[in-house]
mmCIF file of C-alpha atoms in Angstrom:
data_model
loop_
_atom_site.group_PDB
_atom_site.id
_atom_site.type_symbol
_atom_site.label_atom_id
_atom_site.label_comp_id
_atom_site.label_asym_id
_atom_site.label_seq_id
_atom_site.Cartn_x
_atom_site.Cartn_y
_atom_site.Cartn_z
ATOM 1 C CA MET A 85 73.903 81.491 117.733
ATOM 2 C CA ALA A 86 76.422 84.325 116.293
ATOM 3 C CA THR A 87 77.681 87.539 118.881
ATOM 4 C CA GLU A 88 77.843 90.824 117.123
ATOM 5 C CA VAL A 89 81.468 92.455 117.504
ATOM 6 C CA LEU A 90 81.256 96.113 118.090
ATOM 7 C CA VAL A 91 83.516 98.965 117.655
ATOM 8 C CA PRO A 92 84.439 99.813 120.989
ATOM 9 C CA VAL A 93 84.686 102.798 122.966
ATOM 10 C CA LEU A 94 88.142 104.705 121.748
ATOM 11 C CA GLY A 95 88.578 107.463 123.788
ATOM 12 C CA GLU A 96 87.168 111.040 124.782
ATOM 13 C CA SER A 97 85.920 112.859 121.627
ATOM 14 C CA ILE A 98 86.562 110.223 119.402
ATOM 15 C CA THR A 99 83.728 108.967 117.690
ATOM 16 C CA GLU A 100 84.908 107.139 114.601
ATOM 17 C CA ALA A 101 88.201 105.095 113.397
ATOM 18 C CA THR A 102 89.314 103.392 110.223
ATOM 19 C CA LEU A 103 89.682 99.822 110.030
ATOM 20 C CA GLY A 104 93.094 98.770 109.372
ATOM 21 C CA GLU A 105 93.223 95.246 109.133
ATOM 22 C CA TRP A 106 91.463 92.024 110.006
ATOM 23 C CA LEU A 107 93.688 89.653 112.328
ATOM 24 C CA LYS A 108 91.258 86.857 112.007
ATOM 25 C CA GLN A 109 89.763 85.458 108.741
ATOM 26 C CA PRO A 110 86.040 84.107 108.417
ATOM 27 C CA GLY A 111 86.448 80.210 109.841
ATOM 28 C CA ASP A 112 89.189 80.961 112.173
ATOM 29 C CA PRO A 113 88.852 79.694 115.683
ATOM 30 C CA VAL A 114 89.105 82.715 117.997
ATOM 31 C CA LYS A 115 89.699 82.753 121.986
ATOM 32 C CA ALA A 116 87.708 85.069 124.226
ATOM 33 C CA ASP A 117 89.406 88.512 124.234
ATOM 34 C CA GLU A 118 91.757 87.588 121.693
ATOM 35 C CA PRO A 119 92.152 90.646 119.006
ATOM 36 C CA ILE A 120 90.250 89.698 115.851
ATOM 37 C CA ALA A 121 90.616 93.177 113.984
ATOM 38 C CA SER A 122 93.193 96.743 114.459
ATOM 39 C CA LEU A 123 91.301 100.164 114.142
ATOM 40 C CA GLU A 124 93.430 103.081 113.447
ATOM 41 C CA THR A 125 92.170 106.247 115.189
ATOM 42 C CA ASP A 126 93.773 109.727 114.760
ATOM 43 C CA LYS A 127 96.739 108.937 117.119
ATOM 44 C CA VAL A 128 96.860 105.193 117.225
ATOM 45 C CA SER A 129 95.870 101.907 116.254
ATOM 46 C CA VAL A 130 93.287 99.975 118.723
ATOM 47 C CA GLU A 131 92.904 96.029 118.550
ATOM 48 C CA VAL A 132 89.321 94.773 118.582
ATOM 49 C CA PRO A 133 89.216 92.061 121.066
ATOM 50 C CA SER A 134 86.748 88.915 120.468
ATOM 51 C CA PRO A 135 83.533 89.140 123.108
ATOM 52 C CA VAL A 136 83.388 85.454 123.250
ATOM 53 C CA ALA A 137 85.218 82.473 122.453
ATOM 54 C CA GLY A 138 84.242 80.609 118.844
ATOM 55 C CA VAL A 139 84.600 80.666 115.043
ATOM 56 C CA MET A 140 85.153 83.918 113.267
ATOM 57 C CA GLY A 141 81.863 85.190 111.640
ATOM 58 C CA ALA A 142 81.630 87.252 108.454
ATOM 59 C CA HIS A 143 83.257 90.546 107.970
ATOM 60 C CA ALA A 144 80.655 93.752 107.884
ATOM 61 C CA VAL A 145 83.574 96.040 106.838
ATOM 62 C CA GLN A 146 86.661 95.949 104.910
ATOM 63 C CA PRO A 147 90.122 97.272 105.269
ATOM 64 C CA GLY A 148 90.005 101.318 104.793
ATOM 65 C CA ASP A 149 86.407 101.725 105.866
ATOM 66 C CA THR A 150 85.510 104.287 108.269
ATOM 67 C CA VAL A 151 83.741 102.612 111.413
ATOM 68 C CA SER A 152 81.763 104.415 114.101
ATOM 69 C CA VAL A 153 81.738 103.501 118.040
ATOM 70 C CA GLY A 154 79.131 101.242 118.709
ATOM 71 C CA ALA A 155 78.859 99.986 115.273
ATOM 72 C CA MET A 156 78.693 95.865 114.328
ATOM 73 C CA ILE A 157 81.857 95.081 112.233
ATOM 74 C CA ALA A 158 81.733 91.373 112.519
ATOM 75 C CA THR A 159 80.277 88.132 114.172
ATOM 76 C CA ILE A 160 81.484 85.636 116.361
ATOM 77 C CA ASP A 161 79.784 81.787 115.892
ATOM 78 C CA ALA A 162 79.530 79.228 118.203
ATOM 79 C CA GLY A 163 82.117 76.424 117.735
ATOM 80 C CA ASP A 164 85.738 75.693 118.020
ATOM 81 C CA GLY A 165 86.866 76.316 114.411
ATOM 82 C CA ALA A 166 87.735 72.649 113.252
ATOM 83 C CA PRO A 167 85.406 72.375 110.410
ATOM 84 C CA ALA A 168 87.328 75.447 108.791
ATOM 85 C CA LYS A 169 90.394 73.237 108.832
ATOM 86 C CA THR A 170 89.099 70.178 107.461
ATOM 87 C CA ALA A 171 86.806 71.181 104.997
ATOM 88 C CA ALA A 172 86.115 68.555 102.230
ATOM 89 C CA PRO A 173 87.610 69.171 98.737
ATOM 90 C CA GLU A 174 84.933 70.038 95.946
ATOM 91 C CA ALA A 175 83.477 67.219 94.279
ATOM 92 C CA GLY A 176 85.375 65.549 91.478
ATOM 93 C CA SER A 177 88.750 66.720 92.713
ATOM 94 C CA THR A 178 91.453 64.309 92.114
ATOM 95 C CA THR A 179 94.172 66.170 94.048
ATOM 96 C CA ALA A 180 92.375 66.060 97.740
ATOM 97 C CA ALA A 181 95.967 65.851 99.444
ATOM 98 C CA ALA A 182 97.394 68.971 97.205
ATOM 99 C CA PRO A 183 96.462 71.815 99.663
ATOM 100 C CA ALA A 184 98.582 70.842 102.277
ATOM 101 C CA PRO A 185 101.860 72.156 101.200
ATOM 102 C CA ALA A 186 100.110 75.322 100.331
ATOM 103 C CA ALA A 187 100.061 76.284 104.279
ATOM 104 C CA ALA A 188 103.842 76.173 103.978
ATOM 105 C CA PRO A 189 104.526 79.693 102.809
ATOM 106 C CA GLN A 190 102.120 81.173 105.428
ATOM 107 C CA GLU A 191 104.179 79.337 108.271
ATOM 108 C CA ALA A 192 107.197 80.690 107.008
ATOM 109 C CA GLY A 193 105.908 84.084 106.347
ATOM 110 C CA GLY A 194 103.328 84.622 109.225
ATOM 111 C CA ASN A 195 100.117 86.260 107.713
ATOM 112 C CA VAL A 196 100.384 86.474 104.233
ATOM 113 C CA ASP A 197 96.899 86.772 103.252
ATOM 114 C CA ALA A 198 96.701 89.977 101.451
ATOM 115 C CA ALA A 199 93.476 91.150 102.728
ATOM 116 C CA ALA A 200 95.301 90.718 106.273
ATOM 117 C CA LEU A 201 98.242 92.910 105.527
ATOM 118 C CA SER A 202 97.922 96.742 106.217
ATOM 119 C CA PRO A 203 98.285 98.999 103.201
ATOM 120 C CA SER A 204 101.944 100.027 104.175
ATOM 121 C CA VAL A 205 102.961 96.502 104.375
ATOM 122 C CA ARG A 206 101.478 95.671 100.960
ATOM 123 C CA ARG A 207 103.162 98.890 99.439
ATOM 124 C CA ALA A 208 106.463 98.009 101.100
ATOM 125 C CA ILE A 209 106.121 94.558 99.178
ATOM 126 C CA LEU A 210 105.057 96.172 95.727
ATOM 127 C CA GLU A 211 108.122 98.677 96.041
ATOM 128 C CA HIS A 212 110.649 96.024 96.828
ATOM 129 C CA GLY A 213 109.506 93.081 95.013
ATOM 130 C CA VAL A 214 109.479 90.649 98.212
ATOM 131 C CA ASP A 215 107.565 87.578 98.563
ATOM 132 C CA PRO A 216 106.137 87.808 101.724
ATOM 133 C CA ALA A 217 105.757 84.121 102.228
ATOM 134 C CA THR A 218 109.632 84.056 102.816
ATOM 135 C CA VAL A 219 109.361 86.730 105.204
ATOM 136 C CA LYS A 220 109.398 85.790 108.982
ATOM 137 C CA GLY A 221 106.719 88.347 110.829
ATOM 138 C CA SER A 222 108.137 90.334 114.234
ATOM 139 C CA GLY A 223 104.799 91.924 115.213
ATOM 140 C CA LYS A 224 102.133 90.934 116.960
ATOM 141 C CA ASP A 225 101.025 87.115 116.534
ATOM 142 C CA GLY A 226 104.115 86.989 114.020
ATOM 143 C CA ARG A 227 102.173 89.262 111.449
ATOM 144 C CA LEU A 228 104.659 90.882 109.218
ATOM 145 C CA THR A 229 105.455 94.846 109.682
ATOM 146 C CA LYS A 230 106.590 97.162 106.929
ATOM 147 C CA GLU A 231 109.898 96.998 108.608
ATOM 148 C CA ASP A 232 110.297 92.990 107.973
ATOM 149 C CA ILE A 233 109.859 93.642 103.929
ATOM 150 C CA VAL A 234 112.365 96.215 104.012
ATOM 151 C CA ALA A 235 114.747 94.270 106.209
ATOM 152 C CA ALA A 236 114.253 90.907 103.612
ATOM 153 C CA ALA A 237 114.637 93.709 100.897
ATOM 154 C CA SER A 238 118.224 94.513 102.417
ATOM 155 C CA ASN A 239 119.144 91.228 102.539
ATOM 156 C CA LYS A 240 118.091 89.807 98.989
ATOM 157 C CA PRO A 241 121.406 88.753 97.074
ATOM 158 C CA ALA A 242 122.005 90.537 94.131
ATOM 159 C CA ALA A 243 120.816 89.760 90.943
ATOM 160 C CA ALA A 244 123.462 87.521 89.274
ATOM 161 C CA PRO A 245 124.601 88.791 85.713
ATOM 162 C CA ALA A 246 123.198 87.300 82.645
ATOM 163 C CA ALA A 247 125.256 84.377 81.878
ATOM 164 C CA ALA A 248 122.875 82.340 79.704
ATOM 165 C CA PRO A 249 122.033 83.478 75.996
ATOM 166 C CA ALA A 250 118.140 82.737 76.998
ATOM 167 C CA ALA A 251 118.338 85.341 79.616
ATOM 168 C CA ALA A 252 118.468 88.188 77.195
ATOM 169 C CA PRO A 253 115.202 87.927 75.383
ATOM 170 C CA ALA A 254 113.216 87.585 78.906
ATOM 171 C CA ALA A 255 114.600 90.956 79.692
ATOM 172 C CA ALA A 256 113.950 92.796 76.313
ATOM 173 C CA PRO A 257 110.053 93.657 76.928
ATOM 174 C CA VAL A 258 110.738 95.372 79.924
ATOM 175 C CA ALA A 259 113.446 97.394 78.636
ATOM 176 C CA ALA A 260 111.432 98.054 75.214
ATOM 177 C CA GLY A 261 107.886 98.669 76.776
ATOM 178 C CA GLY A 262 108.603 98.779 80.317
ATOM 179 C CA GLU A 263 105.924 97.960 82.577
ATOM 180 C CA ARG A 264 104.859 101.305 84.485
ATOM 181 C CA ARG A 265 102.473 100.772 87.796
ATOM 182 C CA GLU A 266 100.647 102.956 89.878
ATOM 183 C CA GLU A 267 98.969 101.962 93.099
ATOM 184 C CA ARG A 268 96.432 104.312 94.845
ATOM 185 C CA VAL A 269 96.539 103.707 98.533
ATOM 186 C CA LYS A 270 94.207 105.254 100.956
ATOM 187 C CA MET A 271 95.696 107.450 103.354
ATOM 188 C CA THR A 272 95.503 106.083 107.235
ATOM 189 C CA ARG A 273 93.918 108.144 109.670
ATOM 190 C CA LEU A 274 96.832 108.644 111.658
ATOM 191 C CA ARG A 275 98.617 109.797 108.189
ATOM 192 C CA GLN A 276 95.706 112.367 107.474
ATOM 193 C CA THR A 277 95.982 113.614 111.066
ATOM 194 C CA ILE A 278 99.771 114.214 110.906
ATOM 195 C CA ALA A 279 99.120 116.071 107.637
ATOM 196 C CA ARG A 280 96.289 118.129 109.172
ATOM 197 C CA ARG A 281 97.864 119.064 112.260
ATOM 198 C CA LEU A 282 101.490 119.669 110.423
ATOM 199 C CA LYS A 283 99.495 122.172 107.899
ATOM 200 C CA GLU A 284 97.567 123.468 110.904
ATOM 201 C CA ALA A 285 100.874 124.506 112.733
ATOM 202 C CA GLN A 286 102.323 126.196 109.466
ATOM 203 C CA ASP A 287 99.156 128.086 108.984
ATOM 204 C CA THR A 288 98.624 129.327 112.460
ATOM 205 C CA ALA A 289 102.194 129.783 114.237
ATOM 206 C CA ALA A 290 104.698 132.270 113.342
ATOM 207 C CA LEU A 291 107.393 129.419 112.756
ATOM 208 C CA LEU A 292 111.099 130.127 113.090
ATOM 209 C CA THR A 293 114.153 127.788 113.674
ATOM 210 C CA THR A 294 117.668 128.535 114.983
ATOM 211 C CA PHE A 295 120.460 126.287 115.308
ATOM 212 C CA ASN A 296 123.320 125.436 117.544
ATOM 213 C CA ASP A 297 125.939 122.493 117.565
ATOM 214 C CA VAL A 298 126.829 120.688 120.787
ATOM 215 C CA ASP A 299 130.175 118.731 121.641
ATOM 216 C CA MET A 300 128.930 115.178 122.768
ATOM 217 C CA THR A 301 132.448 114.325 124.256
ATOM 218 C CA ALA A 302 131.503 114.450 127.919
ATOM 219 C CA VAL A 303 128.183 112.336 127.134
ATOM 220 C CA ILE A 304 129.987 109.721 125.215
ATOM 221 C CA GLU A 305 132.486 109.470 127.761
ATOM 222 C CA ALA A 306 130.115 108.908 130.726
ATOM 223 C CA ARG A 307 127.865 106.755 128.508
ATOM 224 C CA THR A 308 131.004 104.606 127.967
ATOM 225 C CA LYS A 309 131.788 104.404 131.315
ATOM 226 C CA TYR A 310 128.949 104.015 133.101
ATOM 227 C CA LYS A 311 126.582 101.859 130.378
ATOM 228 C CA ASP A 312 127.301 98.391 131.644
ATOM 229 C CA LEU A 313 126.723 99.552 135.621
ATOM 230 C CA PHE A 314 123.792 101.402 134.553
ATOM 231 C CA GLU A 315 122.124 98.393 132.692
ATOM 232 C CA LYS A 316 122.934 96.118 135.308
ATOM 233 C CA LYS A 317 121.345 98.581 137.896
ATOM 234 C CA HIS A 318 118.195 99.645 136.248
ATOM 235 C CA GLY A 319 118.030 97.066 133.433
ATOM 236 C CA VAL A 320 117.892 99.744 130.684
ATOM 237 C CA ARG A 321 120.271 101.014 128.109
ATOM 238 C CA LEU A 322 122.143 104.262 128.813
ATOM 239 C CA GLY A 323 121.008 106.105 125.690
ATOM 240 C CA PHE A 324 121.488 110.023 124.549
ATOM 241 C CA MET A 325 117.776 110.794 125.186
ATOM 242 C CA GLY A 326 117.973 110.642 128.965
ATOM 243 C CA PHE A 327 120.445 113.405 128.953
ATOM 244 C CA PHE A 328 118.594 115.427 126.458
ATOM 245 C CA VAL A 329 115.115 115.231 128.332
ATOM 246 C CA LYS A 330 116.869 116.021 131.482
ATOM 247 C CA ALA A 331 118.753 118.945 130.230
ATOM 248 C CA ALA A 332 115.876 120.341 128.245
ATOM 249 C CA CYS A 333 113.805 120.062 131.493
ATOM 250 C CA MET A 334 116.553 122.156 132.984
ATOM 251 C CA ALA A 335 116.594 125.060 130.330
ATOM 252 C CA LEU A 336 112.802 124.988 130.463
ATOM 253 C CA LYS A 337 112.855 125.930 133.906
ATOM 254 C CA ASP A 338 114.977 128.987 132.870
ATOM 255 C CA ILE A 339 113.208 129.766 129.625
ATOM 256 C CA PRO A 340 109.274 129.160 130.804
ATOM 257 C CA SER A 341 108.197 130.604 127.318
ATOM 258 C CA VAL A 342 109.453 127.903 125.693
ATOM 259 C CA ASN A 343 107.443 125.313 127.821
ATOM 260 C CA ALA A 344 104.349 127.772 127.511
ATOM 261 C CA TYR A 345 101.262 127.885 124.387
ATOM 262 C CA ILE A 346 98.471 130.456 123.618
ATOM 263 C CA GLU A 347 95.210 130.054 124.259
ATOM 264 C CA GLY A 348 93.074 132.635 122.774
ATOM 265 C CA ASP A 349 94.610 136.082 124.033
ATOM 266 C CA GLU A 350 95.969 134.349 126.960
ATOM 267 C CA ILE A 351 99.649 132.817 127.536
ATOM 268 C CA VAL A 352 99.410 129.606 129.499
ATOM 269 C CA TYR A 353 102.641 128.690 131.446
ATOM 270 C CA HIS A 354 103.529 125.274 133.075
ATOM 271 C CA ASP A 355 105.445 124.631 136.274
ATOM 272 C CA TYR A 356 105.853 121.359 135.133
ATOM 273 C CA ALA A 357 107.400 119.608 132.008
ATOM 274 C CA ASP A 358 105.845 116.984 129.908
ATOM 275 C CA ILE A 359 108.004 115.979 127.151
ATOM 276 C CA SER A 360 106.663 114.650 123.607
ATOM 277 C CA VAL A 361 108.837 112.417 122.538
ATOM 278 C CA ALA A 362 108.446 111.727 118.666
ATOM 279 C CA VAL A 363 108.899 107.470 117.814
ATOM 280 C CA SER A 364 108.611 105.896 114.680
ATOM 281 C CA ALA A 365 105.620 103.350 114.443
ATOM 282 C CA PRO A 366 104.644 101.348 111.332
ATOM 283 C CA GLN A 367 101.542 103.750 110.756
ATOM 284 C CA GLY A 368 103.681 106.539 111.037
ATOM 285 C CA LEU A 369 105.294 109.071 113.790
ATOM 286 C CA VAL A 370 103.381 109.030 117.070
ATOM 287 C CA VAL A 371 104.429 111.339 119.801
ATOM 288 C CA PRO A 372 103.615 109.726 123.420
ATOM 289 C CA VAL A 373 104.327 112.002 126.430
ATOM 290 C CA ILE A 374 106.876 111.456 129.205
ATOM 291 C CA ARG A 375 104.570 112.967 132.081
ATOM 292 C CA SER A 376 106.513 115.023 134.545
ATOM 293 C CA ALA A 377 109.775 114.350 133.181
ATOM 294 C CA ASP A 378 111.444 117.187 135.248
ATOM 295 C CA GLN A 379 110.674 115.102 138.229
ATOM 296 C CA MET A 380 112.557 112.184 136.750
ATOM 297 C CA SER A 381 115.505 110.455 136.948
ATOM 298 C CA VAL A 382 117.949 109.696 133.633
ATOM 299 C CA ALA A 383 116.843 105.912 134.286
ATOM 300 C CA GLN A 384 113.259 106.657 134.818
ATOM 301 C CA VAL A 385 113.129 108.593 131.490
ATOM 302 C CA GLU A 386 115.420 105.944 129.431
ATOM 303 C CA LYS A 387 112.727 103.314 130.883
ATOM 304 C CA THR A 388 109.811 105.146 129.486
ATOM 305 C CA ILE A 389 111.162 106.067 125.956
ATOM 306 C CA GLY A 390 112.273 102.207 125.925
ATOM 307 C CA ASP A 391 108.646 101.225 126.746
ATOM 308 C CA PHE A 392 107.041 103.722 124.372
ATOM 309 C CA GLY A 393 109.165 102.611 121.293
ATOM 310 C CA LYS A 394 108.103 98.857 121.904
ATOM 311 C CA ARG A 395 104.656 99.704 122.420
ATOM 312 C CA ALA A 396 104.497 101.912 118.855
ATOM 313 C CA LYS A 397 106.092 99.184 117.076
ATOM 314 C CA GLU A 398 103.500 96.766 118.557
ATOM 315 C CA GLY A 399 100.455 99.128 118.309
ATOM 316 C CA THR A 400 99.736 98.960 121.822
ATOM 317 C CA LEU A 401 100.071 102.785 123.040
ATOM 318 C CA LYS A 402 96.839 104.085 124.403
ATOM 319 C CA MET A 403 95.290 107.027 123.531
ATOM 320 C CA ASP A 404 95.843 108.860 127.014
ATOM 321 C CA GLU A 405 99.493 108.152 126.473
ATOM 322 C CA MET A 406 99.599 110.715 123.318
ATOM 323 C CA LYS A 407 97.423 113.529 124.814
ATOM 324 C CA GLY A 408 99.027 116.679 126.212
ATOM 325 C CA GLY A 409 102.851 117.320 126.334
ATOM 326 C CA THR A 410 104.269 120.861 126.697
ATOM 327 C CA PHE A 411 107.326 120.537 124.809
ATOM 328 C CA THR A 412 108.397 117.900 121.793
ATOM 329 C CA ILE A 413 112.163 116.074 121.036
ATOM 330 C CA SER A 414 112.216 114.643 117.703
ATOM 331 C CA ASN A 415 115.381 112.551 117.127
ATOM 332 C CA GLY A 416 116.609 112.513 113.193
ATOM 333 C CA GLY A 417 119.924 111.666 114.202
ATOM 334 C CA VAL A 418 118.832 107.700 114.385
ATOM 335 C CA PHE A 419 117.920 107.731 110.712
ATOM 336 C CA GLY A 420 121.179 109.794 109.917
ATOM 337 C CA SER A 421 119.470 113.228 109.528
ATOM 338 C CA LEU A 422 122.667 116.339 109.217
ATOM 339 C CA MET A 423 120.351 119.366 109.872
ATOM 340 C CA SER A 424 116.432 119.935 109.657
ATOM 341 C CA THR A 425 113.611 122.567 110.517
ATOM 342 C CA PRO A 426 111.315 120.688 112.722
ATOM 343 C CA ILE A 427 107.548 121.780 112.802
ATOM 344 C CA ILE A 428 105.784 122.405 116.236
ATOM 345 C CA ASN A 429 103.104 119.967 117.680
ATOM 346 C CA PRO A 430 100.325 122.454 118.544
ATOM 347 C CA PRO A 431 99.268 123.797 120.835
ATOM 348 C CA GLN A 432 103.130 123.632 121.969
ATOM 349 C CA SER A 433 105.112 126.651 120.871
ATOM 350 C CA ALA A 434 108.321 124.840 120.180
ATOM 351 C CA VAL A 435 110.203 121.826 119.567
ATOM 352 C CA LEU A 436 113.862 120.415 119.513
ATOM 353 C CA GLY A 437 115.290 118.448 116.857
ATOM 354 C CA LEU A 438 118.365 116.229 117.299
ATOM 355 C CA HIS A 439 120.520 115.307 114.758
ATOM 356 C CA ARG A 440 123.298 112.621 113.724
ATOM 357 C CA ILE A 441 126.534 112.529 115.622
ATOM 358 C CA GLU A 442 129.662 113.343 113.449
ATOM 359 C CA ASP A 443 133.371 113.936 113.846
ATOM 360 C CA ARG A 444 134.167 117.433 112.940
ATOM 361 C CA PRO A 445 137.042 119.588 113.491
ATOM 362 C CA VAL A 446 136.586 122.211 115.956
ATOM 363 C CA VAL A 447 139.022 124.676 117.855
ATOM 364 C CA ARG A 448 139.751 124.189 121.114
ATOM 365 C CA ASN A 449 142.382 126.450 123.064
ATOM 366 C CA GLY A 450 143.576 127.708 119.825
ATOM 367 C CA GLN A 451 143.874 124.235 118.348
ATOM 368 C CA VAL A 452 142.011 122.241 115.596
ATOM 369 C CA VAL A 453 141.041 119.282 117.103
ATOM 370 C CA VAL A 454 138.208 116.582 115.758
ATOM 371 C CA ARG A 455 135.258 115.912 118.271
ATOM 372 C CA PRO A 456 132.163 114.240 117.757
ATOM 373 C CA MET A 457 129.407 117.071 117.319
ATOM 374 C CA MET A 458 126.016 117.403 116.870
ATOM 375 C CA TYR A 459 123.628 120.005 115.307
ATOM 376 C CA LEU A 460 120.842 120.849 117.369
ATOM 377 C CA ALA A 461 117.738 122.834 116.025
ATOM 378 C CA LEU A 462 114.797 124.782 117.857
ATOM 379 C CA SER A 463 111.645 125.145 116.189
ATOM 380 C CA TYR A 464 109.483 127.946 117.997
ATOM 381 C CA ASP A 465 106.350 129.919 117.703
ATOM 382 C CA HIS A 466 107.624 133.713 116.968
ATOM 383 C CA ARG A 467 104.622 135.097 118.745
ATOM 384 C CA ILE A 468 105.291 133.952 122.001
ATOM 385 C CA ILE A 469 109.033 133.518 122.078
ATOM 386 C CA ASP A 470 111.285 135.933 121.245
ATOM 387 C CA GLY A 471 114.856 135.046 119.441
ATOM 388 C CA ARG A 472 116.872 136.224 122.654
ATOM 389 C CA GLU A 473 114.729 133.805 124.765
ATOM 390 C CA ALA A 474 115.051 130.693 121.783
ATOM 391 C CA VAL A 475 118.797 131.373 121.482
ATOM 392 C CA THR A 476 119.542 131.415 125.390
ATOM 393 C CA PHE A 477 117.433 128.288 125.609
ATOM 394 C CA LEU A 478 119.897 126.265 122.919
ATOM 395 C CA ALA A 479 122.989 127.921 125.176
ATOM 396 C CA ALA A 480 121.529 126.610 128.454
ATOM 397 C CA LEU A 481 121.306 123.028 126.641
ATOM 398 C CA LYS A 482 124.373 122.922 124.940
ATOM 399 C CA ASN A 483 125.989 123.848 128.193
ATOM 400 C CA ALA A 484 124.355 120.994 129.997
ATOM 401 C CA ILE A 485 125.053 118.460 127.594
ATOM 402 C CA GLU A 486 129.015 119.506 126.996
ATOM 403 C CA ASP A 487 129.396 119.426 130.857
ATOM 404 C CA PRO A 488 126.592 116.664 132.640
ATOM 405 C CA THR A 489 127.788 117.824 136.305
ATOM 406 C CA ARG A 490 125.307 120.548 135.752
ATOM 407 C CA LEU A 491 122.276 118.461 135.498
ATOM 408 C CA LEU A 492 123.268 117.002 139.029
ATOM 409 C CA ILE A 493 123.684 120.491 140.831
ATOM 410 C CA ASP A 494 120.966 122.023 138.270
ATOM 411 C CA LEU A 495 123.083 124.453 137.026
#
C-alpha cells in the first residue's frame, strides 16, 4: 500500500513552489517526518517530511519542476528499505562483489548523486572542477553545499609543472582547440523573486544614495575589552551588527520618515523598528526580520542574528520570519566590499549598507593619524525622504558608533 506525499501548505498567499532537490531516492528507507525533498518558494526553502515510515517510492516530479500546494510529488511504500540495499546482481555477472567499493565515495562526500544535488552545487562543481565524492558535506544530513565545493576548490593543491615529456601532448588538444562549454541552469524561484523585486524597486522608487564614513575605534575597543565576558554571560559572540542595529534604531526615532513607506497616496509611519538583516544563504540572499529591535538589548540582537545566519545556511528559516520589516541593514563588508549603493527592499524606503573596515589616514586635532574607518551608504526613496533627512540620519548613526555611550543614554 503506497502513501502519497503531497505539497504542504507553504504560507499565506503562496500557492506553488519549485522542487529544489530530492533528499531521498527510490528504494531508500525513510522514517516518519523525515525530510525527503526540498521546495523553493519565493522567500525560503521548505523541506517536505515523509507522512509515514517506509520505503521511498517513485518520484512524480523532477528538480526544477513547479508544483502546486496539495499536489502529489511522490509515494512512500510499505517496508523498511532493506531489499533496496541487498538487491541481487544481474544474471551472468561475474563480479557480484564489485559494487561494494563504489559506496566509499558517497560516504566520503555525502550525497553525490547528481539528481540529488541542488543546481547551485552542480554549477559550482563544474566551475571549480571538484570531485564531489572527495568533499564532506556540511549541510543538513551531510548534504553538499555550494560553500563546501568552493572551500574544497580553494584548498586544492596547485597543479604541478609538467616535468615529464609525456605530459606535453596531453595538454596540446586543449590549447589548440579548447573545450568551451556552456550550461543553462534554470533560475531558482528565490533568485527569480530577488531579480523581480530589485527591478521593481528601481522602476518604482526615486532611488538616491548618500555616504558617510565612521571611525570604528571606540566600538573595536569596547568589543575587544568585553567580548570574553559578553560571550561567557550571553552565550553568543559580540559582533559589530549589534551596535549598528541599536544605533540605527536610535536614528530611526529621530528621523521617522526613514522608517516609513508609501502606500498609495499615504505615508505609513511606524513607532517600532523591525530591522531586516540581509543574510547569505546557499540559494541566495535572504532577509529575515528582527522584530521590535528597538526594544532589544545588544545581546538579544546578536543572538537573533546568529540564529538567522545558522538557519539560513540550513534552509530552515520560516516564511513568517521573512515578512514585514521597516528598515534594512546589509553588511557587504563581510565579503570585502569597500563601497556600494544598495537597493531598497520594497515597500521599505531605505537601506543601510555597511562595508569593510580598513586603516586610513584621517585628521584628528590637527594631526594625521591612522584610524579603522568604514564607509556607510544609505540608499533611500527620495519621494518620501529628503536629502537633509538622509544626511541627518547617517550623522546620528555615525555619532552613536563613534561614541557608543550614546546608545546607553539615548542621545
